[in-house]
Amino acid sequence: KSSQQKEVSKEWKLEPEHEFRFEIDFGTTVKLKLISGTAEIFGTEIGIGHEYEFSGRKVAIFTWHGICSVEYVANETPMTSYLNMHIALEQCREEAKSKSEKGPRVMIVGPEDVGKTSLCKLLLSYALRHGRQPIFVNLDSNEGSITMPGTLTATPVNHIIDVEEGFGSSATTAPSFSSSYMPMVFYYGYSDPSDNVKLYKVLTKKLASNVYRRLVEDEIAKASGIVIDTSGLIDSTGYEIIQHCVDVFDVNIIIVLGHERLYSDMARLYKERSGVNVVKLSKSGGVVDRDNAFRRQMQMRKIREYFYGSLAPSSALPIGIDRKVSETQLVKVEPDDDTLLHSILAISSANNSEEHSLLESSIIGSNVDTGKQKMTILSPSPGRLPKQYLIMGSYKWMES
Ligand code: ADP
């Protein structure tokens, strides 16, 4: 319901293996309650009688067994093929565990809006239900599933993915080094891998080596393997990046979602190479194209949530800029430089200004800045800045 509209409620009955799909705009809220039976949202089970609230989301509720629930019900879903994929991955994990080897390293590729992120959530949730703790790697900097847009992240998934919030952004809101489940975050600073291919490659390589360091220490995560979400870039630059990421993350299963040509190209590319399997899965009819305005709003919501948590006022406005810094070379920003105004800044954990260490250090927080001689920053965690080097990319944010 929107503020002007009355609350209306409706009840829906779902047959086994049917999916109930709905789209809710920003500024509108839908509440959902499961009355009986069992159901899940992108792999996470929902509880009977609990009221879930959604806004600015496109969601599918799926049932294996049939339920009663509260705009269209679909019975043609690729869920069985997704489940079979999960079962195959579970077999790999079981084998890996018994031999003390690495579990499956799965990468999901495809164009934008084919359900890559949703499939990641599903595979991760199912793995979690089997007591696994896979690592979720998000290489789609446009989206910033775990934290801010502009970041490349890896997160050990060890608790249920929130139905309302998705992966949420709270994981990194308060920088704390005490938690062993701290996500690894690198600030790339752009939305598209093609904006700075060289930097993207440097950071993904570094992220991969951090992930592998973690797998060595953690037996459960090691056997559980990793699930990698990618950007929707599938032109020649996209192909180059996919191959780079397959190499650095030692991917052994590539899932191509909803794109015939990409599948045959990948199958051909990796035909000769033993150890890399290319699998094709179809796109769900429920996946919705998100236009630029919707994406923009999603990004802004992510940024706002990062600073304020999910109860933020909805008055934040984006302001557009696009300023490119060449390749991996850092350019010093003068403190009186107007370009700093309203910038998202990442705090580097680097201890010296040596370029490589700066670029390759994990990001532990971000700020909005109003530049004069003095910087006023907005930070989700109070207190002193833990480090002195800040990295600026192309993201800007402003509260109205
Ligand atoms: P991609 O990662 O390929 O860009 P997403 O997984 O983010 O695609 O899906 C695009 C949009 O479609 C998202 O808003 C998601 O919530 C929605 N969506 C995905 N699968 C379904 C489905 N089966 N029914 C309804 N909406 C869906």
Coordinates of C-alpha atoms and ligand atoms in Angstrom, one line a residue:
K1 CA 0.0 0.0 0.0
S2 CA 1.2 3.6 -0.5
S3 CA 0.4 6.3 2.0
Q4 CA -2.7 7.4 0.0
Q5 CA -4.0 4.0 -0.6
K6 CA -6.1 1.8 1.7
E7 CA -4.7 -1.4 2.9
V8 CA -6.0 -4.3 0.9
S9 CA -5.3 -7.9 1.6
K10 CA -5.6 -11.0 -0.6
E11 CA -5.1 -14.6 -0.1
W12 CA -3.5 -17.0 -2.6
K13 CA -3.2 -20.7 -2.7
L14 CA -0.2 -22.2 -4.3
E15 CA 0.1 -25.7 -5.8
P16 CA 3.3 -27.7 -5.3
E17 CA 6.2 -26.3 -7.3
H18 CA 4.5 -23.1 -8.1
E19 CA 5.9 -19.7 -7.7
F20 CA 4.1 -16.5 -6.6
R21 CA 5.7 -13.4 -8.0
F22 CA 5.3 -9.7 -7.2
E23 CA 6.9 -6.4 -7.9
I24 CA 6.8 -3.5 -5.5
D25 CA 7.9 0.0 -6.3
F26 CA 9.9 2.2 -4.1
G27 CA 7.5 4.2 -1.8
T28 CA 5.0 1.3 -1.7
T29 CA 5.0 -1.5 0.8
V30 CA 3.7 -5.0 0.6
K31 CA 3.3 -7.2 3.7
L32 CA 3.3 -10.9 3.3
K33 CA 2.3 -13.7 5.6
L34 CA 2.5 -17.4 5.1
I35 CA -0.7 -19.0 6.6
S36 CA 0.1 -22.6 6.2
G37 CA 2.5 -25.0 4.4
T38 CA 6.1 -24.3 3.5
A39 CA 7.6 -21.8 1.2
E40 CA 10.9 -20.0 0.4
I41 CA 12.1 -16.8 -1.0
F42 CA 15.3 -17.3 -3.2
G43 CA 16.1 -20.3 -1.1
T44 CA 15.5 -18.9 2.4
E45 CA 12.5 -20.5 4.2
I46 CA 9.8 -18.2 5.4
G47 CA 8.1 -18.8 8.7
I48 CA 4.4 -19.4 9.2
G49 CA 2.5 -16.4 10.7
H50 CA 5.5 -14.0 10.5
E51 CA 4.8 -10.8 8.7
Y52 CA 7.4 -9.8 6.1
E53 CA 7.6 -6.4 4.6
F54 CA 8.9 -5.5 1.1
S55 CA 9.5 -2.2 -0.7
G56 CA 11.3 -1.5 -3.9
R57 CA 11.7 -5.2 -4.6
K58 CA 10.9 -7.9 -7.1
V59 CA 10.3 -11.1 -5.4
A60 CA 9.3 -14.7 -5.9
I61 CA 7.9 -17.0 -3.3
F62 CA 8.3 -20.6 -4.2
T63 CA 6.8 -23.8 -2.7
W64 CA 7.9 -27.3 -3.2
H65 CA 4.8 -28.7 -1.4
G66 CA 2.0 -26.1 -1.9
I67 CA 0.9 -23.3 0.4
C68 CA -1.8 -20.8 1.2
S69 CA -0.4 -17.3 0.9
V70 CA -1.4 -13.7 0.1
E71 CA -0.1 -11.1 -8.2
Y72 CA 0.5 -13.9 -10.3
V73 CA 1.1 -17.6 -9.8
A74 CA 3.5 -19.3 -12.1
N75 CA 3.9 -23.0 -12.6
E76 CA 6.7 -22.9 -15.2
T77 CA 9.8 -22.4 -13.2
P78 CA 13.4 -23.6 -13.6
M79 CA 13.5 -24.4 -9.9
T80 CA 13.9 -28.2 -10.4
S81 CA 17.0 -27.6 -12.5
Y82 CA 18.3 -25.2 -9.9
L83 CA 17.7 -27.8 -7.2
N84 CA 19.5 -30.4 -9.3
M85 CA 22.4 -28.0 -9.6
H86 CA 22.4 -27.7 -5.8
I87 CA 22.4 -31.5 -5.4
A88 CA 25.3 -31.9 -7.8
L89 CA 27.2 -29.3 -5.8
E90 CA 26.4 -31.1 -2.6
Q91 CA 28.0 -34.2 -4.0
C92 CA 31.1 -32.3 -4.9
R93 CA 31.2 -30.9 -1.3
E94 CA 30.8 -34.3 0.2
E95 CA 33.6 -35.6 -1.9
A96 CA 35.8 -32.6 -1.1
K97 CA 35.2 -33.1 2.6
S98 CA 36.1 -36.7 2.6
K99 CA 39.4 -36.0 0.7
S100 CA 40.1 -32.7 2.5
E101 CA 40.1 -30.9 -0.8
K102 CA 38.6 -27.7 -2.1
G103 CA 34.8 -27.8 -2.7
P104 CA 33.2 -26.5 -5.9
R105 CA 34.1 -23.0 -7.1
V106 CA 31.1 -21.9 -9.0
M107 CA 30.8 -18.8 -11.1
I108 CA 27.5 -17.6 -12.5
V109 CA 27.7 -15.6 -15.7
G110 CA 25.1 -14.1 -18.0
P111 CA 23.7 -10.8 -19.2
E112 CA 22.1 -8.3 -16.8
D113 CA 18.7 -9.3 -15.3
V114 CA 18.7 -13.0 -15.8
G115 CA 18.6 -13.9 -12.2
K116 CA 22.3 -14.3 -11.4
T117 CA 22.1 -12.8 -8.0
S118 CA 18.9 -14.6 -7.2
L119 CA 20.5 -18.0 -8.2
C120 CA 23.5 -17.2 -6.0
K121 CA 21.2 -16.5 -3.0
L122 CA 19.4 -19.8 -3.7
L123 CA 22.5 -21.9 -4.0
L124 CA 24.0 -20.3 -0.9
S125 CA 20.8 -20.7 1.2
Y126 CA 20.5 -24.4 0.2
A127 CA 24.1 -25.0 1.0
L128 CA 23.6 -23.3 4.4
R129 CA 20.7 -25.6 5.1
H130 CA 23.0 -28.5 4.6
G131 CA 25.3 -27.1 7.2
R132 CA 27.8 -25.7 4.7
Q133 CA 29.5 -22.4 5.0
P134 CA 30.4 -21.3 1.4
I135 CA 32.0 -18.1 0.6
F136 CA 30.0 -15.7 -1.5
V137 CA 32.0 -13.5 -3.9
N138 CA 30.4 -10.6 -5.4
L139 CA 32.2 -9.2 -8.5
D140 CA 29.2 -7.1 -9.6
S141 CA 30.3 -3.7 -8.4
N142 CA 27.2 -2.1 -9.8
E143 CA 25.1 -3.9 -7.2
G144 CA 27.2 -4.1 -4.0
S145 CA 25.1 -7.0 -2.6
I146 CA 27.0 -7.1 0.7
T147 CA 27.8 -3.4 1.2
M148 CA 28.3 -0.3 -0.9
P149 CA 28.0 -0.2 -4.7
G150 CA 31.5 0.2 -6.2
T151 CA 32.9 -2.6 -4.0
L152 CA 34.2 -6.1 -4.8
T153 CA 33.5 -8.4 -1.8
A154 CA 33.9 -11.9 -0.4
T155 CA 31.8 -13.0 2.6
P156 CA 31.7 -16.3 4.4
V157 CA 28.0 -17.1 4.5
N158 CA 27.2 -18.6 7.9
H159 CA 23.8 -17.3 8.7
I160 CA 20.5 -17.3 6.9
I161 CA 20.1 -14.7 4.2
D162 CA 17.5 -12.2 5.3
V163 CA 14.3 -12.5 3.3
E164 CA 13.4 -8.8 3.4
E165 CA 16.9 -7.4 3.1
G166 CA 18.6 -9.9 0.9
F167 CA 22.3 -10.0 1.8
G168 CA 21.8 -6.7 3.7
S169 CA 24.4 -4.1 4.1
S170 CA 24.8 -4.3 7.9
A171 CA 27.6 -6.7 7.7
T172 CA 30.2 -4.0 7.1
T173 CA 28.4 -1.1 8.8
A174 CA 30.5 -1.1 11.8
P175 CA 34.1 -1.8 11.0
S176 CA 35.4 -4.2 13.5
F177 CA 38.4 -6.4 13.3
S178 CA 37.4 -8.7 16.1
S179 CA 34.9 -10.6 14.0
S180 CA 36.3 -13.6 12.1
Y181 CA 33.4 -13.2 9.7
M182 CA 34.3 -9.8 8.5
P183 CA 33.7 -9.6 4.8
M184 CA 36.7 -8.8 2.6
V185 CA 36.0 -5.6 0.8
F186 CA 37.9 -3.9 -2.0
Y187 CA 36.9 -0.5 -3.3
Y188 CA 36.9 -0.5 -7.1
G189 CA 34.9 2.8 -7.2
Y190 CA 33.1 2.3 -10.5
S191 CA 29.9 0.5 -11.5
D192 CA 31.2 -1.3 -14.6
P193 CA 34.3 -3.6 -15.0
S194 CA 35.0 -1.9 -18.3
D195 CA 35.4 1.5 -16.6
N196 CA 38.8 0.4 -15.5
V197 CA 39.7 -3.1 -16.6
K198 CA 43.2 -3.1 -15.3
L199 CA 42.2 -2.0 -11.8
Y200 CA 39.3 -4.5 -11.8
K201 CA 41.8 -7.3 -12.6
V202 CA 44.3 -6.2 -10.0
L203 CA 41.6 -6.1 -7.3
T204 CA 39.8 -9.4 -8.3
K205 CA 43.2 -11.1 -8.2
K206 CA 43.9 -9.8 -4.8
L207 CA 40.4 -10.7 -3.5
A208 CA 40.9 -14.2 -4.8
S209 CA 44.2 -14.7 -3.0
N210 CA 42.5 -13.4 0.2
V211 CA 39.7 -15.9 -0.3
Y212 CA 42.2 -18.7 -0.7
R213 CA 44.1 -17.7 2.4
R214 CA 40.8 -18.0 4.3
L215 CA 40.0 -21.4 2.8
V216 CA 43.3 -22.8 4.1
E217 CA 42.3 -21.8 7.6
D218 CA 38.7 -22.9 7.5
E219 CA 38.0 -26.6 6.9
I220 CA 34.2 -26.1 6.6
A221 CA 34.4 -23.2 4.2
K222 CA 37.0 -25.1 2.2
A223 CA 34.8 -28.1 1.5
S224 CA 31.8 -25.8 1.0
G225 CA 33.5 -23.9 -1.8
I226 CA 32.7 -20.6 -3.3
V227 CA 29.8 -19.0 -5.3
I228 CA 30.7 -16.1 -7.5
D229 CA 28.2 -13.5 -8.8
T230 CA 29.4 -11.5 -11.8
S231 CA 28.5 -8.3 -13.6
G232 CA 26.3 -8.6 -16.7
L233 CA 29.1 -7.6 -19.1
I234 CA 29.3 -10.1 -21.9
D235 CA 31.0 -8.2 -24.8
S236 CA 34.6 -8.9 -25.7
T237 CA 35.8 -7.0 -22.5
G238 CA 33.3 -9.1 -20.5
Y239 CA 34.8 -12.3 -22.0
E240 CA 38.3 -11.2 -21.1
I241 CA 37.2 -10.5 -17.5
I242 CA 35.3 -13.7 -17.2
Q243 CA 38.4 -15.7 -18.2
H244 CA 40.6 -13.7 -15.8
C245 CA 38.2 -14.3 -12.9
V246 CA 38.0 -18.1 -13.8
D247 CA 41.8 -18.2 -13.6
V248 CA 42.3 -16.2 -10.4
F249 CA 39.5 -17.9 -8.5
D250 CA 40.3 -21.3 -9.9
V251 CA 36.7 -21.7 -10.9
N252 CA 35.7 -25.3 -11.8
I253 CA 32.0 -24.8 -12.6
I254 CA 30.7 -22.0 -14.8
I255 CA 27.0 -21.6 -14.8
V256 CA 25.7 -19.7 -17.9
L257 CA 22.3 -18.3 -17.2
G258 CA 19.8 -17.5 -19.9
H259 CA 22.1 -16.9 -22.8
E260 CA 22.6 -19.4 -25.6
R261 CA 25.5 -17.8 -27.4
L262 CA 27.5 -17.1 -24.2
Y263 CA 27.0 -20.7 -23.3
S264 CA 28.4 -22.0 -26.6
D265 CA 31.3 -19.6 -26.5
M266 CA 32.2 -20.6 -22.9
A267 CA 31.7 -24.3 -23.7
R268 CA 34.1 -23.9 -26.7
L269 CA 36.6 -21.8 -24.7
Y270 CA 36.9 -24.4 -21.9
K271 CA 36.5 -27.5 -24.0
E272 CA 40.2 -28.2 -24.1
R273 CA 40.7 -27.3 -20.5
S274 CA 40.1 -30.1 -18.1
G275 CA 38.7 -29.2 -14.8
V276 CA 36.4 -26.5 -15.9
N277 CA 32.8 -27.5 -16.5
V278 CA 30.4 -25.2 -18.3
V279 CA 26.7 -25.7 -17.5
K280 CA 23.7 -24.0 -19.0
L281 CA 20.6 -23.2 -16.9
S282 CA 17.6 -21.3 -18.1
K283 CA 16.4 -18.0 -16.9
S284 CA 13.3 -17.9 -14.7
G285 CA 10.3 -16.3 -16.5
G286 CA 9.9 -14.3 -13.3
V287 CA 13.1 -12.3 -13.5
V288 CA 12.3 -8.7 -14.2
D289 CA 14.3 -6.2 -16.2
R290 CA 15.2 -3.3 -14.0
D291 CA 15.5 0.0 -15.7
N292 CA 18.2 2.6 -15.0
A293 CA 16.0 4.6 -12.6
F294 CA 15.2 1.5 -10.6
R295 CA 18.9 0.5 -10.5
R296 CA 19.8 4.0 -9.4
Q297 CA 17.3 3.9 -6.6
M298 CA 18.6 0.5 -5.5
Q299 CA 22.2 1.9 -5.4
M300 CA 21.1 4.9 -3.4
R301 CA 19.2 2.8 -1.0
K302 CA 22.3 0.6 -0.5
I303 CA 24.4 3.7 0.2
R304 CA 21.9 5.1 2.6
E305 CA 21.6 1.8 4.4
Y306 CA 25.3 1.6 4.8
F307 CA 25.4 4.9 6.7
Y308 CA 22.1 4.7 8.6
G309 CA 21.0 1.1 8.6
S310 CA 17.7 0.2 7.0
L311 CA 15.6 2.8 8.8
A312 CA 16.9 5.7 6.9
P313 CA 14.8 8.7 5.7
S314 CA 14.0 8.2 2.0
S315 CA 15.1 11.7 1.0
A316 CA 18.6 11.0 -0.3
L317 CA 19.3 12.1 -3.8
P318 CA 22.0 11.0 -6.2
I319 CA 24.0 13.5 -8.1
G320 CA 25.6 12.3 -11.2
I321 CA 29.3 12.6 -12.0
D322 CA 31.7 10.5 -14.0
R323 CA 35.3 11.2 -13.6
K324 CA 37.9 8.6 -14.7
V325 CA 41.2 8.1 -13.1
S326 CA 43.5 6.3 -15.5
E327 CA 44.1 2.6 -14.9
T328 CA 45.6 1.7 -11.6
Q329 CA 47.5 4.9 -11.0
L330 CA 46.4 6.8 -8.0
V331 CA 45.9 10.5 -8.4
K332 CA 46.2 12.7 -5.3
V333 CA 43.1 14.7 -4.7
E334 CA 43.8 18.2 -3.4
P335 CA 41.9 18.9 -0.2
D336 CA 40.4 22.1 -1.6
D337 CA 39.4 20.3 -4.8
D338 CA 35.7 20.6 -5.5
T339 CA 35.6 17.0 -6.7
L340 CA 35.8 15.8 -3.1
L341 CA 32.4 17.3 -2.4
H342 CA 29.8 14.6 -1.6
S343 CA 32.1 11.8 -2.6
I344 CA 32.0 8.3 -1.2
L345 CA 35.4 7.7 0.2
A346 CA 36.7 4.3 1.2
I347 CA 39.1 4.0 4.1
S348 CA 42.1 2.0 3.0
S349 CA 43.8 -0.2 5.6
A350 CA 47.1 0.7 4.0
N351 CA 49.8 2.0 6.3
N352 CA 51.9 3.8 3.8
S353 CA 51.3 5.7 0.6
E354 CA 53.0 3.2 -1.6
E355 CA 50.6 2.9 -4.5
H356 CA 50.2 -0.8 -4.7
S357 CA 49.6 -1.3 -1.0
L358 CA 47.0 1.5 -1.2
L359 CA 45.1 0.0 -4.0
E360 CA 45.2 -3.4 -2.7
S361 CA 44.1 -2.8 0.9
S362 CA 40.7 -3.8 2.1
I363 CA 38.1 -1.2 2.6
I364 CA 36.8 -0.8 6.1
G365 CA 34.4 2.1 5.8
S366 CA 33.2 4.9 3.7
N367 CA 32.2 8.5 4.1
V368 CA 30.5 11.4 2.5
D369 CA 32.5 14.6 2.5
T370 CA 31.9 18.3 2.1
G371 CA 35.2 19.7 1.2
K372 CA 36.6 23.0 2.4
Q373 CA 39.9 23.2 4.3
K374 CA 38.2 21.0 6.7
M375 CA 36.5 17.7 5.9
T376 CA 33.2 16.9 7.4
I377 CA 32.5 13.2 7.0
L378 CA 29.5 11.0 7.6
S379 CA 30.5 7.6 8.9
P380 CA 28.5 4.7 10.2
S381 CA 30.9 4.1 13.0
P382 CA 31.7 6.9 15.5
G383 CA 35.2 7.8 16.7
R384 CA 38.5 8.5 15.1
L385 CA 39.3 7.5 11.6
P386 CA 41.1 4.3 12.0
K387 CA 43.5 5.0 9.1
Q388 CA 44.7 8.0 7.1
Y389 CA 44.3 7.0 3.5
L390 CA 41.0 7.5 1.7
I391 CA 40.2 6.3 -1.8
M392 CA 37.8 8.1 -4.0
G393 CA 36.0 6.5 -7.0
S394 CA 33.2 7.8 -9.1
Y395 CA 30.3 7.4 -6.6
K396 CA 28.7 10.5 -5.2
W397 CA 25.8 10.8 -2.7
M398 CA 23.9 13.6 -1.1
E399 CA 21.1 14.0 1.3
S400 CA 18.5 16.5 0.3
Ligands
ADP1 P1 20.9 -10.4 -12.3 O1 21.8 -10.7 -11.1 O2 21.2 -11.4 -13.4 O3 21.0 -9.0 -12.8 P2 18.7 -10.7 -10.4 O4 18.9 -12.0 -9.7 O5 19.2 -9.5 -9.6 O6 19.4 -10.7 -11.8 O7 17.2 -10.5 -10.8 C1 16.7 -9.3 -11.4 C2 15.4 -8.9 -10.6 O8 14.4 -10.0 -10.8 C3 15.6 -8.8 -9.1 O9 14.9 -7.7 -8.7 C4 15.0 -10.1 -8.5 O10 14.5 -9.9 -7.2 C5 13.9 -10.4 -9.5 N1 13.6 -11.8 -9.6 C6 14.5 -12.8 -9.8 N2 13.9 -14.0 -9.9 C7 12.6 -13.8 -9.8 C8 11.4 -14.6 -9.9 N3 11.5 -15.9 -10.1 N4 10.2 -14.0 -9.7 C9 10.1 -12.7 -9.5 N5 11.2 -11.8 -9.5 C10 12.4 -12.4 -9.6

